Tab-separated table of C-alpha atoms and ligand atoms in Angstrom:
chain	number	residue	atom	x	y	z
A	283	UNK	CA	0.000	0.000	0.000
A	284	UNK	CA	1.228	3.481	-0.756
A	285	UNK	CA	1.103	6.606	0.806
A	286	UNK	CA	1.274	10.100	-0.423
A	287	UNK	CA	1.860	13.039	2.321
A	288	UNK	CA	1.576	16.641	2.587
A	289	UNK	CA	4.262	18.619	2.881
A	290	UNK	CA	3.289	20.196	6.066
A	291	UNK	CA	2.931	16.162	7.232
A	292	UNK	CA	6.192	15.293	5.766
A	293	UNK	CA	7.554	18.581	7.700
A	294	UNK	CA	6.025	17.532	11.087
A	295	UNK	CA	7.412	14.032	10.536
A	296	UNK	CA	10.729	14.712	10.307
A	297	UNK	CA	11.015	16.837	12.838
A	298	UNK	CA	9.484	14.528	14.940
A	299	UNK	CA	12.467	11.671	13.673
A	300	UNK	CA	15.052	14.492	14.226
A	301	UNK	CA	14.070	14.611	17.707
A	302	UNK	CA	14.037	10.755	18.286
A	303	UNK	CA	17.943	11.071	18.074
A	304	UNK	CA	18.046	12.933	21.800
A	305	UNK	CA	16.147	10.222	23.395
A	306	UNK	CA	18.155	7.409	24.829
A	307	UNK	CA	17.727	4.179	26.884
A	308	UNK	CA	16.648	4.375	30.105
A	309	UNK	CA	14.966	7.850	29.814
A	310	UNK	CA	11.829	9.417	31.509
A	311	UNK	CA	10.297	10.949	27.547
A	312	UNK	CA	7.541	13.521	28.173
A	313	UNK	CA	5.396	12.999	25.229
A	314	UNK	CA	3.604	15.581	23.861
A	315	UNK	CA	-0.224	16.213	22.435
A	316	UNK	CA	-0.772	17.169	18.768
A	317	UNK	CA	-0.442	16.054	15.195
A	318	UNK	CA	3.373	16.619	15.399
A	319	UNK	CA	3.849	15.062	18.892
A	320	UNK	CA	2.131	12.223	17.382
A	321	UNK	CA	4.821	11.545	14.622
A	322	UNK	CA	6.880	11.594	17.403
A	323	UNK	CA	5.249	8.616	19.577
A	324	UNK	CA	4.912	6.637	16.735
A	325	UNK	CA	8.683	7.311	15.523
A	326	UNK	CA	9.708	6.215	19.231
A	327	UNK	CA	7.302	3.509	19.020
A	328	UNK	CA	9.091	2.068	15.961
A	329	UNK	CA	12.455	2.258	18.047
A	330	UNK	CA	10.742	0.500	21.011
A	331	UNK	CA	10.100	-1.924	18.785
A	332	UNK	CA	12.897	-2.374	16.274
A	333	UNK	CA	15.585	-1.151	18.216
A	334	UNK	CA	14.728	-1.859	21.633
A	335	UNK	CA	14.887	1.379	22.724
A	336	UNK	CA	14.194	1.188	26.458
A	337	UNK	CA	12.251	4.443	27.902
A	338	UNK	CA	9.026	5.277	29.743
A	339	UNK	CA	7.025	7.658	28.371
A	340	UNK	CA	5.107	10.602	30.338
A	341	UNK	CA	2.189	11.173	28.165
A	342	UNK	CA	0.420	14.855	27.946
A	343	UNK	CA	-3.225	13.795	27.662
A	344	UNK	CA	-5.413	10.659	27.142
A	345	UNK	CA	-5.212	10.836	23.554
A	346	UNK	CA	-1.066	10.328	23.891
A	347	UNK	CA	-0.939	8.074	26.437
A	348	UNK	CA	-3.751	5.632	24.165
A	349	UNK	CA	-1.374	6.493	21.147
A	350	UNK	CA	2.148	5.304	23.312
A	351	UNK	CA	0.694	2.603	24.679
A	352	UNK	CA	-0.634	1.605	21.018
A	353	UNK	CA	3.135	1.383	19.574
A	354	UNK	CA	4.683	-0.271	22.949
A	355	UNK	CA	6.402	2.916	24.603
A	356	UNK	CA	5.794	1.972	28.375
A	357	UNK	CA	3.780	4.726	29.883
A	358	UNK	CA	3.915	6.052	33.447
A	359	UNK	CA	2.386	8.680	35.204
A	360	UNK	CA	4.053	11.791	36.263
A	361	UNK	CA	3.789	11.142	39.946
A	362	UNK	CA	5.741	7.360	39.510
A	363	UNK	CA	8.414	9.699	37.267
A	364	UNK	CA	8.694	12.443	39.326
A	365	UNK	CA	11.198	14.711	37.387
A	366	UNK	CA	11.758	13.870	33.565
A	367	UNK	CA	15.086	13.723	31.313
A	368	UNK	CA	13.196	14.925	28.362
A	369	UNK	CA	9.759	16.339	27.004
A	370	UNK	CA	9.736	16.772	22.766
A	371	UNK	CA	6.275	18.351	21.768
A	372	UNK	CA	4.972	20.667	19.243
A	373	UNK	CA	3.577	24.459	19.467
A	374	UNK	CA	0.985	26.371	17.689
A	375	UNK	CA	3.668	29.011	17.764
A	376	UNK	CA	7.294	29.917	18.621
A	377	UNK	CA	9.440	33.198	18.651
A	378	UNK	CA	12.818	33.608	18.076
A	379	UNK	CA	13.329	33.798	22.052
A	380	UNK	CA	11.779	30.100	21.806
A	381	UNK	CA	9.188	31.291	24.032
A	382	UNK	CA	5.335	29.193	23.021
A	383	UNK	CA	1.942	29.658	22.699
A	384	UNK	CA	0.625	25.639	23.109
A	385	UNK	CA	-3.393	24.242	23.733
A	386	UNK	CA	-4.297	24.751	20.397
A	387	UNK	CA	-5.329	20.684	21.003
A	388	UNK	CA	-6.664	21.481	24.779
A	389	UNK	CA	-3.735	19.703	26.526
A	390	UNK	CA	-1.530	23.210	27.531
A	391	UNK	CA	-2.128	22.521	31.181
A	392	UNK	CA	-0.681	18.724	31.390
A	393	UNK	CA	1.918	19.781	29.002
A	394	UNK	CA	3.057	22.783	30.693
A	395	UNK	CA	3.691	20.679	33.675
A	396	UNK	CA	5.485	18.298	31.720
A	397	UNK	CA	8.014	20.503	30.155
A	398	UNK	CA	8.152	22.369	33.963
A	399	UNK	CA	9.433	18.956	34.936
A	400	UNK	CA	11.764	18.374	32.451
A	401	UNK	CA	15.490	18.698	32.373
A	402	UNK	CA	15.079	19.990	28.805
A	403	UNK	CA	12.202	20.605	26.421
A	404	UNK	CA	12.610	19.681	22.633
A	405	UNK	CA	9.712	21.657	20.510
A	406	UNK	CA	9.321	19.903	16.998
A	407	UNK	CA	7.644	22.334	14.722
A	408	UNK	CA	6.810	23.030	10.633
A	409	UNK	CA	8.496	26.555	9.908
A	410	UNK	CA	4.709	27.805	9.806
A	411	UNK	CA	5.070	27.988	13.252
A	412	UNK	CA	7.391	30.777	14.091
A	413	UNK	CA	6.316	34.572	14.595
A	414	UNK	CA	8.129	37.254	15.315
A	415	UNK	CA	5.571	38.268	17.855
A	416	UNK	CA	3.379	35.773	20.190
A	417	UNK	CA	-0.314	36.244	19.140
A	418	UNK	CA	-1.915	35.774	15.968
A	419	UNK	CA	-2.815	32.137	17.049
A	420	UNK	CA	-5.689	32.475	19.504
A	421	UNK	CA	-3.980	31.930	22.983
A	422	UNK	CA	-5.625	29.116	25.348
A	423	UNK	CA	-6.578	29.356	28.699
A	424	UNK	CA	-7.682	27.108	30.759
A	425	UNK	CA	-10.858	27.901	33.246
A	426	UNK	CA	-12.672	25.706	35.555
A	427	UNK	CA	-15.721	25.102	34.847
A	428	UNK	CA	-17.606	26.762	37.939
A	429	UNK	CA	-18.647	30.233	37.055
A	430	UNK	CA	-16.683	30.618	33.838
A	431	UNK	CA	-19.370	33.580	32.480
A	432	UNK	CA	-17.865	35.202	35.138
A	433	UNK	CA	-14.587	34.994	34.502
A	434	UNK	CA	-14.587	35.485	31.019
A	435	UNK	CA	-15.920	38.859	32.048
A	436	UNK	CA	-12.946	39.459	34.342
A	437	UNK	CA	-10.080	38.050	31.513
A	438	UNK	CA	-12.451	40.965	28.951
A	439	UNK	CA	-12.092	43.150	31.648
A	440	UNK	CA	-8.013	42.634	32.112
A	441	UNK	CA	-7.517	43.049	28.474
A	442	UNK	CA	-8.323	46.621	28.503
A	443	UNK	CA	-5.223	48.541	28.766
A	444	UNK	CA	-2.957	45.941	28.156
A	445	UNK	CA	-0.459	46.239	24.859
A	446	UNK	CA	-2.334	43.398	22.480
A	447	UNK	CA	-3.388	44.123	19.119
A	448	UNK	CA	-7.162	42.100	19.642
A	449	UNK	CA	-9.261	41.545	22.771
A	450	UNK	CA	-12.089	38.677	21.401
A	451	UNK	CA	-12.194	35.767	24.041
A	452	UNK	CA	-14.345	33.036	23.124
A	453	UNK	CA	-15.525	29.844	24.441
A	454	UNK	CA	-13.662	26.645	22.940
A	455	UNK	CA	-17.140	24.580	22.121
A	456	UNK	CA	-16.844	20.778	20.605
A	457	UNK	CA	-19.771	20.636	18.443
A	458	UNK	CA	-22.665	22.273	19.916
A	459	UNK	CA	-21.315	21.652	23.573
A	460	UNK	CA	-18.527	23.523	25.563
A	461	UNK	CA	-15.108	21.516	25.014
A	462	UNK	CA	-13.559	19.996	28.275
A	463	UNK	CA	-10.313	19.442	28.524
A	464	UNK	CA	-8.561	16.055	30.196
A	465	UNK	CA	-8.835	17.972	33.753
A	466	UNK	CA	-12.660	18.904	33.519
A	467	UNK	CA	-12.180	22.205	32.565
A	468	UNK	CA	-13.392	24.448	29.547
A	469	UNK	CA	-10.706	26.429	27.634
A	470	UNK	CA	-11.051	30.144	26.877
A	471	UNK	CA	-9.318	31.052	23.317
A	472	UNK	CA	-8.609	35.036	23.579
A	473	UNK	CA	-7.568	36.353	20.393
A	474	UNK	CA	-5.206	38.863	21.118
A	475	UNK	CA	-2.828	39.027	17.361
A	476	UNK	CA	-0.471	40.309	19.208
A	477	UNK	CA	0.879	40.361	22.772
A	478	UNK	CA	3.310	43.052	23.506
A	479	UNK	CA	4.557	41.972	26.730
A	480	UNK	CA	4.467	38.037	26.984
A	481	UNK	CA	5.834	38.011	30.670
A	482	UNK	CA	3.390	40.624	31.868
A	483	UNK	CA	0.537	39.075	30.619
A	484	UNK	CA	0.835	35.710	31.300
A	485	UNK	CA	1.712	36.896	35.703
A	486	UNK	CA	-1.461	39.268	35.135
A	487	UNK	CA	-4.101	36.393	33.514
A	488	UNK	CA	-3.199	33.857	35.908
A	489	UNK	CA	-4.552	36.079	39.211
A	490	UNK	CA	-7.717	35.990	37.536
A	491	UNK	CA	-9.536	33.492	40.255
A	492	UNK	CA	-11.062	30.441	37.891
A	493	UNK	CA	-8.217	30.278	35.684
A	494	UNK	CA	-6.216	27.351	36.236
A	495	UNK	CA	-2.932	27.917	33.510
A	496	UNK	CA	-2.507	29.453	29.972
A	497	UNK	CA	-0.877	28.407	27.156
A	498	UNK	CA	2.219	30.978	27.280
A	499	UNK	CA	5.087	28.849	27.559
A	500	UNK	CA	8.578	31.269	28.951
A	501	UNK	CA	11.820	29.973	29.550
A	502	UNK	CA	10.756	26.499	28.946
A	503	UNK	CA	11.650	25.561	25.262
A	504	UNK	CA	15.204	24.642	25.121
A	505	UNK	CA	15.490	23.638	21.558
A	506	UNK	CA	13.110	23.873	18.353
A	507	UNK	CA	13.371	21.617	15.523
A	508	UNK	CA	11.833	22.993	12.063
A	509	UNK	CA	11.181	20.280	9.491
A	510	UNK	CA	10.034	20.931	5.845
A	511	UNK	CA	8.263	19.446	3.559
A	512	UNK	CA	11.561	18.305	1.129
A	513	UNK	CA	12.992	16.279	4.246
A	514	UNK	CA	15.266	19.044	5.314
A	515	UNK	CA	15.624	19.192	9.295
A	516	UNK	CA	17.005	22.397	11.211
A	517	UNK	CA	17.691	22.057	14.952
A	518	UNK	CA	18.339	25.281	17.044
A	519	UNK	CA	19.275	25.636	20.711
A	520	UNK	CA	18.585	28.871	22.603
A	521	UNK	CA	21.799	29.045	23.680
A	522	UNK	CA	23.715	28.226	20.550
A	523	UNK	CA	21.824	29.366	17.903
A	524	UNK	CA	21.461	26.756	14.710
A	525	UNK	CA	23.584	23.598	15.821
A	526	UNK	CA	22.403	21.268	13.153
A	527	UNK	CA	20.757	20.615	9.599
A	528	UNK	CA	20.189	17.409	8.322
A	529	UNK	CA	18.128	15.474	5.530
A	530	UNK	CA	15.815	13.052	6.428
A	531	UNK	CA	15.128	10.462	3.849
A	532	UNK	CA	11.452	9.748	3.509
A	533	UNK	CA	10.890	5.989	3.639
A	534	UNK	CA	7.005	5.342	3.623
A	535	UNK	CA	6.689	2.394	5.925
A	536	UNK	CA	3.756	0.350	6.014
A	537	UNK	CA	4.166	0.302	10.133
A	538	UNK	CA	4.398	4.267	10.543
A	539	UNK	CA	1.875	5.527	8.068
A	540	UNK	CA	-0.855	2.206	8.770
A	541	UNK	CA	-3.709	4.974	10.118
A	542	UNK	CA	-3.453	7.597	7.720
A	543	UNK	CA	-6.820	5.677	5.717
A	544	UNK	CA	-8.736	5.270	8.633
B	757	5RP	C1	-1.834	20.681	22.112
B	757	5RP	C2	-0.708	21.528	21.656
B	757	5RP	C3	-0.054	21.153	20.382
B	757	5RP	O1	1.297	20.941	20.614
B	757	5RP	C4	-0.219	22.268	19.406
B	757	5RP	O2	-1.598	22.529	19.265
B	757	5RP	C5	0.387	21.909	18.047
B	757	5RP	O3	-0.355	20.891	17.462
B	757	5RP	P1	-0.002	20.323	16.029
B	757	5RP	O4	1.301	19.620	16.143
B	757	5RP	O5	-1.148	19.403	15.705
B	757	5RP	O6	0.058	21.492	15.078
B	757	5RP	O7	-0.316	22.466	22.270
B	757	5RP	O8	-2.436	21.200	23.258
């Protein structure tokens, strides 16, 4: 059976392959949530199983841990792992200070304290992801769900004043019904186009009593790996700059690509 991918697929896959080559035996791997993060378990998953790649994987929401445990990565939880060696996941957007907006998939909160728990966070990415200023993807927060009229009213009400270039907030709904994330909770998409002050606003949204975490991620990212569409990998370290390129030859396996019919 053949395959034919996107570019933007072939881009997210390998950067997720790229990223395999940091993760070694005996590791604690937080895995990430998202179409690229995916690539990603299923790359390891391939290792696990060709390679015998021992690790145990961390997983960022149901959805992951169902997909690790699917290819054979062993999966515990973050309370058996405690502090991790690794997380690799993807963004909806990352600036040249490597600093994130993530939940574009719902899972920012389990993610962020992931990566928080990480010695170093890998972010694998398409190049469609980087902006020169956070923003102009909606930024995620997440709200419990008790009383969450009112404290859309207060996050409306912080906006004002504060250097963004948009002040919509909206309701994440699934369907006709309000989305809930893995925790319980609803997620608040403010659409903002541009934050001025990334640091500012993500201390000032988080007072807001009823919201539990946004999707800002500071100081977290370590590395991001762009992948494009022709197989070409970039990786680039915050520190460092651009450290590597590489090609990644495309071989459509039956094994990797099985679920792209379904
Ligand atoms: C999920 C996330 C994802 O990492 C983000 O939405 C990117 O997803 P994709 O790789 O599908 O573009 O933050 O909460």
């Amino acid at each position: 059976m053949s395959f034919e991918l996107s570019p933007i697929e072939k881009a997210k896959f390998v950067a997720a392959k790229q990223a395999t080559q940091y993760v070694k035996d005996g590791m604690k791997v937080g895995l990430g949530t998202g179409s690229t993060a995916a690539w990603l378990v299923k790359c390891l998953g391939e290792l696990v199983e060709k390679e015998g790649l021992k690790i145990k994987g961390i997983p960022t929401s149901t959805r992951t841990a169902e997909l690790a445990r699917n290819v054979g990565i062993e999966v515990i939880s973050l309370d058996e792992a405690k502090w991790l060696d690794l997380t690799i996941d993807g963004t909806d957007e990352y600036d040249d200070n490597f600093n994130l907006i993530k939940g574009g998939g719902g899972a920012l909160l389990q993610e962020k304290i992931v990566a928080t728990a990480s010695d170093q966070m890998i972010v694998i990415a398409d190049a469609s992801k980087h902006v020169k200023t956070l923003g102009q993807f909606p930024l995620p927060i997440e709200v419990i769900p008790f009383g969450w009229q009112t404290t859309k009213s207060l996050v409306e009400e912080s906006l004002i004043g504060m250097d963004l270039l948009g002040r919509q907030v909206a309701l994440r709904m699934k369907g006709e019904v309000p989305f809930y994330t893995d925790e319980g909770n609803h997620i608040l998409d403010l659409h903002l186009k541009r934050i001025g002050n990334v640091r500012n606003f993500s201390i000032i949204i988080n007072q807001i009593p009823g919201i539990v975490e946004n999707g800002l991620f500071i100081d977290v990212c370590d590395k991001v790996i762009i992948g494009y569409g022709d197989g070409n990998v970039e990786v680039l370290d915050i520190n460092e700059g651009l450290i590597e390129k590489n090609r990644i030859d495309f071989v459509e396996t039956t094994n990797l690509f099985a679920d792209l019919n379904d």
